[in-house]
GROMACS .gro file of C-alpha atoms in nm:
model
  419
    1UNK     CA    1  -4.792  -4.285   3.917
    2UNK     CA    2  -4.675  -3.921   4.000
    3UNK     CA    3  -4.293  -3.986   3.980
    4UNK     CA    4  -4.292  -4.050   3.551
    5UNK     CA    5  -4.462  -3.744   3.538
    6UNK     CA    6  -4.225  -3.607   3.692
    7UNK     CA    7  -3.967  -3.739   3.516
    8UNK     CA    8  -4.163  -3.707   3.196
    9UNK     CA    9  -4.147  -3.317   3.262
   10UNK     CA   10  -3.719  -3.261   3.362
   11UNK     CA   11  -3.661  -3.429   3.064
   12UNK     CA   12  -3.856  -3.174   2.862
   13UNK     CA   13  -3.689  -2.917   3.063
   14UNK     CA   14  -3.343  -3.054   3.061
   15UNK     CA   15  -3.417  -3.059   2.632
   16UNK     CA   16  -3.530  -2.710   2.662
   17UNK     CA   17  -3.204  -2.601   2.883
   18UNK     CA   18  -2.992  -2.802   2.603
   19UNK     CA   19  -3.084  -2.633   2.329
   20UNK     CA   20  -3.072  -2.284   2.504
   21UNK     CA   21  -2.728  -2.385   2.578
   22UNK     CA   22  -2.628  -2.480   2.253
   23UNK     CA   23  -2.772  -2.144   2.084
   24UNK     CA   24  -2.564  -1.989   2.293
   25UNK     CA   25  -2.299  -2.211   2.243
   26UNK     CA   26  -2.307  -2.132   1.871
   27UNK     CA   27  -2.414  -1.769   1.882
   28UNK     CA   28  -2.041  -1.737   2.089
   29UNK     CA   29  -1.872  -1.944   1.807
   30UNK     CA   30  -1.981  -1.651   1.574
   31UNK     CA   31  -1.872  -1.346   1.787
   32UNK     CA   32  -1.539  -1.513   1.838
   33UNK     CA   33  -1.470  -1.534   1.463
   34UNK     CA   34  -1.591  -1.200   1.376
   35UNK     CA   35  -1.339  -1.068   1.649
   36UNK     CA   36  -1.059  -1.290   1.493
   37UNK     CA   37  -1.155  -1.124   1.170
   38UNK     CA   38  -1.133  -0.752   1.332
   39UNK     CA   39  -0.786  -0.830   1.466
   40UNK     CA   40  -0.665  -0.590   1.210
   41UNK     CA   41  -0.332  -0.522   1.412
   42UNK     CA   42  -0.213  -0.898   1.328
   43UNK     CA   43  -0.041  -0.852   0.978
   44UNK     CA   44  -0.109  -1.208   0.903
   45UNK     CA   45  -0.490  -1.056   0.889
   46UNK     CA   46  -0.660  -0.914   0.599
   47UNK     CA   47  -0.734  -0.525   0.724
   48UNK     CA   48  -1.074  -0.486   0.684
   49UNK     CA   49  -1.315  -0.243   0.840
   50UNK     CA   50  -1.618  -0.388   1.069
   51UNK     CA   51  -1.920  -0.535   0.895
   52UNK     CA   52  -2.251  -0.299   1.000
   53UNK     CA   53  -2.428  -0.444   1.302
   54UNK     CA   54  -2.736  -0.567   1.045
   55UNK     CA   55  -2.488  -0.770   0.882
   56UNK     CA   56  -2.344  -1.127   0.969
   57UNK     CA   57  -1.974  -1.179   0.917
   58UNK     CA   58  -2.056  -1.402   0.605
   59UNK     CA   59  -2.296  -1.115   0.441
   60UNK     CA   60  -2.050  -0.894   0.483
   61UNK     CA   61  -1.797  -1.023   0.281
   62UNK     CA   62  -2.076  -1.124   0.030
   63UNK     CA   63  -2.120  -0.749   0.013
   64UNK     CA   64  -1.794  -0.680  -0.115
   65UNK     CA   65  -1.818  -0.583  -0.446
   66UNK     CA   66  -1.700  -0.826  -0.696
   67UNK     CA   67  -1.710  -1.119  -0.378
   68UNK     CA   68  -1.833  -1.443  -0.528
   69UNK     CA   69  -1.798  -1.640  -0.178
   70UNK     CA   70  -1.559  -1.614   0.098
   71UNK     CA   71  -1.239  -1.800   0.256
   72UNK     CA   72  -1.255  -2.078   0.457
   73UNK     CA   73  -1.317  -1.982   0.798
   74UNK     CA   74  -0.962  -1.982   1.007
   75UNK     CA   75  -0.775  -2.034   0.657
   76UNK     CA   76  -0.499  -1.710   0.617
   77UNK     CA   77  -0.399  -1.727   0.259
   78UNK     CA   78  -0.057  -1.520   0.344
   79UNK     CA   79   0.066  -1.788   0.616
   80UNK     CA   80   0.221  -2.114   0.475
   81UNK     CA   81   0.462  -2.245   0.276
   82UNK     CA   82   0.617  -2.289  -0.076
   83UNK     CA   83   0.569  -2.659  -0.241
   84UNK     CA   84   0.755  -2.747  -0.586
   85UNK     CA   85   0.488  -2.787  -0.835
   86UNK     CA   86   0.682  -2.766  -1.179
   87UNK     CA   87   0.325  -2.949  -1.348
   88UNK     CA   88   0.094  -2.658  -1.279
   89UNK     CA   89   0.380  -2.417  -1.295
   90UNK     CA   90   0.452  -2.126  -1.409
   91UNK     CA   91   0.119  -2.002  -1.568
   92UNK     CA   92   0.250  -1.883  -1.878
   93UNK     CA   93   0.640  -1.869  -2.025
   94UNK     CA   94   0.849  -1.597  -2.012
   95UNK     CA   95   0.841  -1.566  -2.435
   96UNK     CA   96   0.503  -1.604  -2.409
   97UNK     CA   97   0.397  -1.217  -2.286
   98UNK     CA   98   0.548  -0.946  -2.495
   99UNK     CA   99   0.470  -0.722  -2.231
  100UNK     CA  100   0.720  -0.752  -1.956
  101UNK     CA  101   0.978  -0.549  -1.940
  102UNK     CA  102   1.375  -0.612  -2.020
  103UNK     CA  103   1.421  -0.524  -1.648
  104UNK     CA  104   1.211  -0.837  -1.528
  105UNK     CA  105   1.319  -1.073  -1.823
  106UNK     CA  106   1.559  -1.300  -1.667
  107UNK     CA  107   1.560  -1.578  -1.924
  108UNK     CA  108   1.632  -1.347  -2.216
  109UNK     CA  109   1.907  -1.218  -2.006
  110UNK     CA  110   2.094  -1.543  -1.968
  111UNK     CA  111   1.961  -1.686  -1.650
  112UNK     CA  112   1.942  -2.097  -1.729
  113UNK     CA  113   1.817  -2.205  -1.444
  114UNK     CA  114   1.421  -2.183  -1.420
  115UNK     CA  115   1.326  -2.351  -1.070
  116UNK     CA  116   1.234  -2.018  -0.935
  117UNK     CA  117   0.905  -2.061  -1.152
  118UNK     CA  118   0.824  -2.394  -1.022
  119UNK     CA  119   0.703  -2.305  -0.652
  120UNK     CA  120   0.327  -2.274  -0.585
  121UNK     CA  121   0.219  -2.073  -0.235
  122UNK     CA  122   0.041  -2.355  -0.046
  123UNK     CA  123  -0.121  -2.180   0.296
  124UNK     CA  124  -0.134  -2.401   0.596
  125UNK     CA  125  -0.458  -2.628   0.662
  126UNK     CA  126  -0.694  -2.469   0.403
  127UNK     CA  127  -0.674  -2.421  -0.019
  128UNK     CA  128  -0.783  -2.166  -0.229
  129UNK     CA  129  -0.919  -2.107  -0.574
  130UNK     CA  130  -0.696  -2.116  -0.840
  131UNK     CA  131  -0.685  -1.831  -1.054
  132UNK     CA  132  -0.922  -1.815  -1.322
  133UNK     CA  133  -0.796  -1.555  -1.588
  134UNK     CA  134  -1.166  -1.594  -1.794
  135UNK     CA  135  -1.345  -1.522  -1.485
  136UNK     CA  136  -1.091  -1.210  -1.390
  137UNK     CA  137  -1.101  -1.114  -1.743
  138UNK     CA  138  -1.523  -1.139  -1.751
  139UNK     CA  139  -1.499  -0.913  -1.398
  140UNK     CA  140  -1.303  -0.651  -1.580
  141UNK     CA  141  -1.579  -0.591  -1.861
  142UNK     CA  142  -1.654  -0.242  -1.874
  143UNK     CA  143  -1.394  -0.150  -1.615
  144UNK     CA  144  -1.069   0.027  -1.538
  145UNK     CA  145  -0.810  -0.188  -1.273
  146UNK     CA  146  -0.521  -0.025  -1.148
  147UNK     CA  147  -0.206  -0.042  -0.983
  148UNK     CA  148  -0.048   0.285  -0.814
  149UNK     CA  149   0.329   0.294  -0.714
  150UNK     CA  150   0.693   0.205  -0.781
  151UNK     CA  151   0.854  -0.015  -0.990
  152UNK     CA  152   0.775  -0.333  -0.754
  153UNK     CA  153   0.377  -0.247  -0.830
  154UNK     CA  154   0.462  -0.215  -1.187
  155UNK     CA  155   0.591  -0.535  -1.201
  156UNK     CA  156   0.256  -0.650  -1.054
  157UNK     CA  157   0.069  -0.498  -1.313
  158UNK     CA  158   0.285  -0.670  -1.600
  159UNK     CA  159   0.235  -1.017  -1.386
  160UNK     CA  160  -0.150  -0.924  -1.415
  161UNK     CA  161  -0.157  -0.850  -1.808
  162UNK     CA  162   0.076  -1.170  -1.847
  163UNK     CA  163  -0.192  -1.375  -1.650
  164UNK     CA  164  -0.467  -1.250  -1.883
  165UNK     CA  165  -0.366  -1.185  -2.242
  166UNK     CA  166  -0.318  -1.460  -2.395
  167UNK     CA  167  -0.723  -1.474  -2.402
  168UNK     CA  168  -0.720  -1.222  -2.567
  169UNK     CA  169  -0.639  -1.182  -3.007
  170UNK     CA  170  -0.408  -1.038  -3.066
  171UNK     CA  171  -0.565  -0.729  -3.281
  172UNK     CA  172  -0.807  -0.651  -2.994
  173UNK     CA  173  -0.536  -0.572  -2.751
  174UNK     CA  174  -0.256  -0.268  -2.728
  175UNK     CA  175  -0.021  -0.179  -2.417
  176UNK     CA  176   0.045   0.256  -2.428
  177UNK     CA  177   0.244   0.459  -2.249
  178UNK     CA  178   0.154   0.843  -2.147
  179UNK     CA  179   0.418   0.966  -1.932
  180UNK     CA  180   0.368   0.850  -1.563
  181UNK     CA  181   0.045   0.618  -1.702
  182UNK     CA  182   0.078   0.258  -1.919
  183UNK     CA  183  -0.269   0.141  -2.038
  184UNK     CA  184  -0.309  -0.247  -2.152
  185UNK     CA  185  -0.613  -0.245  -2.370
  186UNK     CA  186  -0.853  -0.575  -2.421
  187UNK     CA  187  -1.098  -0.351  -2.652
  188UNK     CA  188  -1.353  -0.623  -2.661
  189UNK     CA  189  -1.443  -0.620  -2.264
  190UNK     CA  190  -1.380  -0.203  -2.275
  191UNK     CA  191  -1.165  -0.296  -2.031
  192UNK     CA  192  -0.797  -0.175  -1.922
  193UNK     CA  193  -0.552  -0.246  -1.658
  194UNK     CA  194  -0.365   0.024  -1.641
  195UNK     CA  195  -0.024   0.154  -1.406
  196UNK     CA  196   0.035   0.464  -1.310
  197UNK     CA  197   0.370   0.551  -1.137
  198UNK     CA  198   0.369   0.759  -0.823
  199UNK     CA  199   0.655   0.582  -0.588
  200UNK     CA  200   0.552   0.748  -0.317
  201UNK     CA  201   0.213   0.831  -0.392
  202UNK     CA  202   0.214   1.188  -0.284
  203UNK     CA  203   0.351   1.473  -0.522
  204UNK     CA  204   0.737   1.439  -0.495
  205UNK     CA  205   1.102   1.512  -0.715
  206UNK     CA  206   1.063   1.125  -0.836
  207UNK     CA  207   0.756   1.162  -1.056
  208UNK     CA  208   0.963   1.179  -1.333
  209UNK     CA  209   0.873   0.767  -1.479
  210UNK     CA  210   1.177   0.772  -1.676
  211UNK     CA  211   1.429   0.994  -1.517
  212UNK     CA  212   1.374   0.952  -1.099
  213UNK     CA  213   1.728   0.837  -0.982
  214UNK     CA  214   1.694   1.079  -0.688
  215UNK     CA  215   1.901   1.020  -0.330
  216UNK     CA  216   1.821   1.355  -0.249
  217UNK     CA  217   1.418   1.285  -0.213
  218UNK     CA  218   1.179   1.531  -0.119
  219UNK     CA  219   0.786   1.469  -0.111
  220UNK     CA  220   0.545   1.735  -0.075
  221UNK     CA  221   0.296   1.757   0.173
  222UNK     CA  222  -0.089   1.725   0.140
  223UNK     CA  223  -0.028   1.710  -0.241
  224UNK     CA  224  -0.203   1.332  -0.279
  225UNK     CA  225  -0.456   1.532  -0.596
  226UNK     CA  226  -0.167   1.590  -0.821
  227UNK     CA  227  -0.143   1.237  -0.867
  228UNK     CA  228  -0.500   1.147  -0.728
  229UNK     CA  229  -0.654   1.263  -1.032
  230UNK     CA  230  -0.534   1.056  -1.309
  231UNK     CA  231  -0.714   0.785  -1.069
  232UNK     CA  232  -1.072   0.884  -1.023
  233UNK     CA  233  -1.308   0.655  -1.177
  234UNK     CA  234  -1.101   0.303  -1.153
  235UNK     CA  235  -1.314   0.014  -1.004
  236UNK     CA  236  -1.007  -0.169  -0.880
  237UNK     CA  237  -0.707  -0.026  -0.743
  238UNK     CA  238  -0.381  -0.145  -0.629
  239UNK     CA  239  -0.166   0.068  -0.405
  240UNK     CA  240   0.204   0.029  -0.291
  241UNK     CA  241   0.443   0.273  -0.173
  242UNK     CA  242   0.754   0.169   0.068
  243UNK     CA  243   1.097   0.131  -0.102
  244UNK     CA  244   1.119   0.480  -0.143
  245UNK     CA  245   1.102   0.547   0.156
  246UNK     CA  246   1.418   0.387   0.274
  247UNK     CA  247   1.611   0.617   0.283
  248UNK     CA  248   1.843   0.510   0.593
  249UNK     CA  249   1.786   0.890   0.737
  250UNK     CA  250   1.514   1.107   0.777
  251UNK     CA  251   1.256   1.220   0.510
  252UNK     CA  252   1.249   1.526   0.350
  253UNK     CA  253   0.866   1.637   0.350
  254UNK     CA  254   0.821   2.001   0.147
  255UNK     CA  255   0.551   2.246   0.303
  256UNK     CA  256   0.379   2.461   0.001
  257UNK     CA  257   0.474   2.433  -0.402
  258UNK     CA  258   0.813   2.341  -0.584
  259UNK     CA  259   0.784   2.598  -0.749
  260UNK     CA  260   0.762   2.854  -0.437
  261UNK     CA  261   1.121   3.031  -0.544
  262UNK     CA  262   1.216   3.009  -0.119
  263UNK     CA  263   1.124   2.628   0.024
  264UNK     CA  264   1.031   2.561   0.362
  265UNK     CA  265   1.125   2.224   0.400
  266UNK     CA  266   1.155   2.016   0.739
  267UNK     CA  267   1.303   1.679   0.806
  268UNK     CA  268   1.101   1.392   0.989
  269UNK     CA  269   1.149   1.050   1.052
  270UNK     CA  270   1.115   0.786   0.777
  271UNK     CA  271   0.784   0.667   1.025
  272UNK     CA  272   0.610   0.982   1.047
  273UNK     CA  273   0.673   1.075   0.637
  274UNK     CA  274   0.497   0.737   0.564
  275UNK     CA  275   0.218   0.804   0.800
  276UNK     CA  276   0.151   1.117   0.623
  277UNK     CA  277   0.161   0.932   0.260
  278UNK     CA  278  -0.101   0.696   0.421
  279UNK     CA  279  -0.332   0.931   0.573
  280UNK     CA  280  -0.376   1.146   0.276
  281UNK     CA  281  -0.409   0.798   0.034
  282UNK     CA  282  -0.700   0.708   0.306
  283UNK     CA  283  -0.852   1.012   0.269
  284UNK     CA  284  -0.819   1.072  -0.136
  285UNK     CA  285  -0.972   0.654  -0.097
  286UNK     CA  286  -1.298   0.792   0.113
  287UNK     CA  287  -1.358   1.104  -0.094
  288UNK     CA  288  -1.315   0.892  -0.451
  289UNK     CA  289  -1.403   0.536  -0.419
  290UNK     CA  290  -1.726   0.385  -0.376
  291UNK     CA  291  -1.765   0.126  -0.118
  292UNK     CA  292  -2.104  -0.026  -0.263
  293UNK     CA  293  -1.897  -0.037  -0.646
  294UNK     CA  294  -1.527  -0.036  -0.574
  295UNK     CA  295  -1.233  -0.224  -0.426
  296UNK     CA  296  -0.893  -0.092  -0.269
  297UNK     CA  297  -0.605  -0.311  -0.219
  298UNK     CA  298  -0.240  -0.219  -0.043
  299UNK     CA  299   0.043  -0.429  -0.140
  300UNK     CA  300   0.246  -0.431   0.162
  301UNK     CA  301   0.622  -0.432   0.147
  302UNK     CA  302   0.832  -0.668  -0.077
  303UNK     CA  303   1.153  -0.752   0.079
  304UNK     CA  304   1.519  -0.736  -0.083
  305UNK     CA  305   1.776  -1.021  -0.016
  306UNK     CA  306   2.128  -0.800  -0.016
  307UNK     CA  307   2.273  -0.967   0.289
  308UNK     CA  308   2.323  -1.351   0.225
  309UNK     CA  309   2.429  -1.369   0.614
  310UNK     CA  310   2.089  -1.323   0.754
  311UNK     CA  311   2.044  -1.658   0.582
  312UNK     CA  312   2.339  -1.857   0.691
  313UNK     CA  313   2.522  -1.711   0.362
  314UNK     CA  314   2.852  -1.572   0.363
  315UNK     CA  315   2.922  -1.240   0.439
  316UNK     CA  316   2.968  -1.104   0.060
  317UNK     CA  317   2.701  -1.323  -0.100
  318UNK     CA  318   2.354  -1.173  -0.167
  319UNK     CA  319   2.026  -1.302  -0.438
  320UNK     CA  320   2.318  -1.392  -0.746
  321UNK     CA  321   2.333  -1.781  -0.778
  322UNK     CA  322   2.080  -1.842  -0.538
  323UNK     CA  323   1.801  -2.106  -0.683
  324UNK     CA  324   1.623  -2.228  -0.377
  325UNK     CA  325   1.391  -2.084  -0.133
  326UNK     CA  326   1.502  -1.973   0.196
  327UNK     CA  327   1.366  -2.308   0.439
  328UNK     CA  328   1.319  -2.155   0.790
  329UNK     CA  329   1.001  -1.999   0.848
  330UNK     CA  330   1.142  -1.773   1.073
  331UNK     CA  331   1.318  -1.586   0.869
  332UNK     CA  332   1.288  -1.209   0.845
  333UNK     CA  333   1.533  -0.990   0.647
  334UNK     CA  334   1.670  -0.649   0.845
  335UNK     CA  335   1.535  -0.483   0.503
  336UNK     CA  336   1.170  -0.528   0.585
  337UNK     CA  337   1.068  -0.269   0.853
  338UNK     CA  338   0.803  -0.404   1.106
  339UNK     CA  339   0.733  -0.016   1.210
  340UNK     CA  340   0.663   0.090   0.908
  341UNK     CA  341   0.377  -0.246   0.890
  342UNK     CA  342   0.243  -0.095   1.229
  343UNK     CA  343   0.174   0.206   1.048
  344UNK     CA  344   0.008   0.098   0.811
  345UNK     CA  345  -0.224  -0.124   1.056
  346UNK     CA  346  -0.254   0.192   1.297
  347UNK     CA  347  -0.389   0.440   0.951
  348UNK     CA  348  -0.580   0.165   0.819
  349UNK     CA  349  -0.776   0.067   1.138
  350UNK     CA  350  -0.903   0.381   1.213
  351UNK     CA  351  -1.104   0.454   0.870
  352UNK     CA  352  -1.414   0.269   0.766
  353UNK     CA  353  -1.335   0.234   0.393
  354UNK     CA  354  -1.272  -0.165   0.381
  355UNK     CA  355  -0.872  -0.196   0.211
  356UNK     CA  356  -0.791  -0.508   0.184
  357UNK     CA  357  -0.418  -0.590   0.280
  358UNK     CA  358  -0.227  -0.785   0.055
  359UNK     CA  359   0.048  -0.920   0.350
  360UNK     CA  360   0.325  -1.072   0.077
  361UNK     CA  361   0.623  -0.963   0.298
  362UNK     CA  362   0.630  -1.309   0.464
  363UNK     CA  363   0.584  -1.569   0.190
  364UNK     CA  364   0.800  -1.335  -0.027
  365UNK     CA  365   1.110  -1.305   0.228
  366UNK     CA  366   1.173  -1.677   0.182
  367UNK     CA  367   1.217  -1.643  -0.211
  368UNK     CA  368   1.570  -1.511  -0.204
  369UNK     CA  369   1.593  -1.729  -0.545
  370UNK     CA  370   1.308  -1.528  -0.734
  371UNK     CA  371   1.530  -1.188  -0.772
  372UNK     CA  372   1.629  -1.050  -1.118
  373UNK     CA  373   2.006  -1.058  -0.994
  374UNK     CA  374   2.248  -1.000  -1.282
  375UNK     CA  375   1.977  -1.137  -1.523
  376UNK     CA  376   1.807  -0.802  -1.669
  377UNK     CA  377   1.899  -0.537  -1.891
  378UNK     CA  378   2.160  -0.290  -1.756
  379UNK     CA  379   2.084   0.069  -1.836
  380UNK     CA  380   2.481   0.126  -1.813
  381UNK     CA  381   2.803  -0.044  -1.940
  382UNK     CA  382   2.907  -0.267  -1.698
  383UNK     CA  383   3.263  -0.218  -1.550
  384UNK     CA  384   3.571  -0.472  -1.538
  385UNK     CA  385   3.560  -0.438  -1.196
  386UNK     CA  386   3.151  -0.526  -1.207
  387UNK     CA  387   3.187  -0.809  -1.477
  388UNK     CA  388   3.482  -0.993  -1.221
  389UNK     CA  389   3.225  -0.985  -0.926
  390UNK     CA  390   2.853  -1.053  -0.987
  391UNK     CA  391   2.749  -0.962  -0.633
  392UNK     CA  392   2.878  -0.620  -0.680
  393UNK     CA  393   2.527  -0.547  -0.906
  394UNK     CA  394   2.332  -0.795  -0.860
  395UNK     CA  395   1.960  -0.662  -0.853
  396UNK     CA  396   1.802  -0.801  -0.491
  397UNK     CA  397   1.498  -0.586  -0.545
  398UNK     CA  398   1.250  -0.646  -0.828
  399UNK     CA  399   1.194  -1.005  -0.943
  400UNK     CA  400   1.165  -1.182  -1.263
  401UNK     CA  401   0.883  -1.257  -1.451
  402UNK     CA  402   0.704  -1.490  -1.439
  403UNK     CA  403   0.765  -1.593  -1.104
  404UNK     CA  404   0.681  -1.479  -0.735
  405UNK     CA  405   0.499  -1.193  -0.846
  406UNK     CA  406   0.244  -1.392  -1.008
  407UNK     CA  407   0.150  -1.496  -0.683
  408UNK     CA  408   0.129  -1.180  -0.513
  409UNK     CA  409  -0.145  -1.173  -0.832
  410UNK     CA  410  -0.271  -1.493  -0.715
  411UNK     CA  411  -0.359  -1.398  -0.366
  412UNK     CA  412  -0.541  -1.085  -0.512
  413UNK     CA  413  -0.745  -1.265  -0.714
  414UNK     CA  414  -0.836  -1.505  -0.395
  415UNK     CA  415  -0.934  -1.175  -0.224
  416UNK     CA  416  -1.096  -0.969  -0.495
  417UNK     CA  417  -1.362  -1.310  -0.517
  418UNK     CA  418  -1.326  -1.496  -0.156
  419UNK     CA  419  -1.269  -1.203   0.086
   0.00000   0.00000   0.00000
């Protein structure tokens, strides 16, 4: 009669071994995704700083102000693919928001085609939220978002007002401009989205917002204040800086005032001149915003499509005529600058304030169709020689509106909400 209490007792113990094993088994699962998370040097990974030790993964990113839930676990919202979706697309028509600029209005400006407004971002094996303009717009009560940069972040910002006013009536919003700084207004939330223009961030001879057609650029040194405090107090802010920077040579980086009468000026490379501009936008972040209150986003680069070739093009042909995406998911243009995206992971991975990286060089490279091309207002007469070949000024840089840049908004929204 011994022997079932003997087996009576391993199968207790094998139970008890099983379920030690499977604690473990699970308590494992959880380190290895909070280490996939920290793998900030990936730049298909959101850069985020550590959560505290007290602090699971998943209450972390609760913690995040403004965070309503989180991303599906595994799912990165910046790797996938476009999918032609002309019923849910575009969000709003180009007539539709009195607030973008001629620059950006490519309809107006005699482009017939509108397929580039049809594509929805569709990551791989996961979706996410689609963007709810009440909810953003409810967020934004009683607070100041804003986006920080060049002309590629402006058009952000208009893609962000588009997205939202037409909540709004018409007699309780305004759009100003004050030099470098354009406020939209919804008076009825207090609320404003504002941009402020600072291409490189730092103090430099481009601040100018109307007049900044500069090849000779020169930014000065440790000057990030001079900008930094038209800032202070905004909840949300967007920064991008990086097409300025390419210059093709080395960057001219000023040491003291412009207005010292003798300049001491020295010459880096364009790497080490952006990892200055990052370090002191890090530390003006730490010393300004609130982690417990704020958010801090970087929009990373946004590629240009000059050199049809790289594409299977022709040699002369760049963005003019094109109306479909690029199709291999390989592709990466010689205009986007993987050092300058290892800077950015090596600055931002040594702070603790959590930025969240807005990766849209990959999904945007493939959207060689989305360009403003010849389809814009042109601040100068164009030439015979101009009018006979379109490619000759075709703009391959900023993009028309609405389009891609909506989903660069897109994407922030999923992150603002479901970090």
């Amino acid at each position: 009669m011994k022997s079932p209490s003997l087996s009576s007792s391993s199968y207790h113990l094998f139970i008890l071994l099983a379920f030690i094993l499977f604690a473990i088994f699970l308590y494992g699962q959880n380190i290895g995704r909070y280490i996939s998370r920290q793998n900030h040097l990936n730049i298909n990974q959101n850069i985020q700083t550590p959560p505290p030790s007290s602090f699971t993964t998943e209450e972390y990113y609760k913690k995040l102000p403004f965070a309503i839930g989180k991303t599906e676990d595994g799912c990165d919202v910046f790797t996938g693919k476009w999918v032609w979706d002309p019923a849910n697309r575009p969000a709003y028509r180009e007539p539709e928001c009195p607030y973008i600029q001629p620059q950006l209005t490519c309809q107006e400006h005699g482009r017939l085609d509108r397929d580039y407004q049809f594509w929805r971002w569709q990551p791989y094996g996961c979706s996410i939220p689609r963007f709810n303009a009440s909810l953003m717009l409810e967020t934004l009560r009683n607070k100041r978002m804003m986006f920080v940069g060049d002309s590629l972040n402006r058009g952000q910002y208009v893609s962000m007002v588009c997205l939202l006013h037409s909540l709004i009536p018409d007699h309780a919003k305004s759009m100003k401009t004050f030099g470098s700084l354009t406020v939209f207004t919804a008076k009825d939330y207090n609320a404003s989205i504002e941009f402020y223009w600072a291409p490189f961030l730092l103090e430099s001879n481009s601040d100018d917002a109307v007049v900044h057609r500069i090849t000779d650029r020169v930014v000065r040194k440790g000057s990030i204040n001079k900008h930094g405090k038209h800032w202070e107090g905004a909840d949300i802010i967007v920064f991008n800086t990086y097409l300025w920077w390419m210059t093709g040579s080395d960057f001219k980086i000023l040491h003291g005032s412009f207005d010292d009468e003798v300049k001491e000026i020295v010459q880096v490379s364009t790497e080490d001149a952006y990892k200055m501009a990052m370090k002191s936008m890090m530390k003006w972040v730490e010393t300004n915003m609130d982690p417990e209150r704020t958010r801090v986003f970087f929009t990373g680069m946004s590629p240009s499509h000059f050199k049809g070739i790289e594409w299977g093009g022709r040699p002369n042909e760049n963005c003019y005529n094109q109306t479909r995406p690029i199709e291999d998911l390989n592709y990466w243009g010689s205009d986007s600058d993987k050092s300058i995206m290892k800077v950015i992971g090596d600055v931002f991975k040594k702070h603790k304030f959590p930025i969240t990286f807005l990766n849209i060089t990959q999904l945007s490279l493939y959207r060689k169709d989305a360009h403003t091309s010849i389809y814009k207002k042109q601040w100068n007469p164009l030439t015979p020689e101009q009018i006979a070949n379109p490619y000759s000024y075709a703009d391959c840089t900023h993009w028309c509106l609405p389009g891609l840049q909506d989903t660069w908004n897109h994407l922030l929204f999923v992150k603002l909400f479901y970090p």
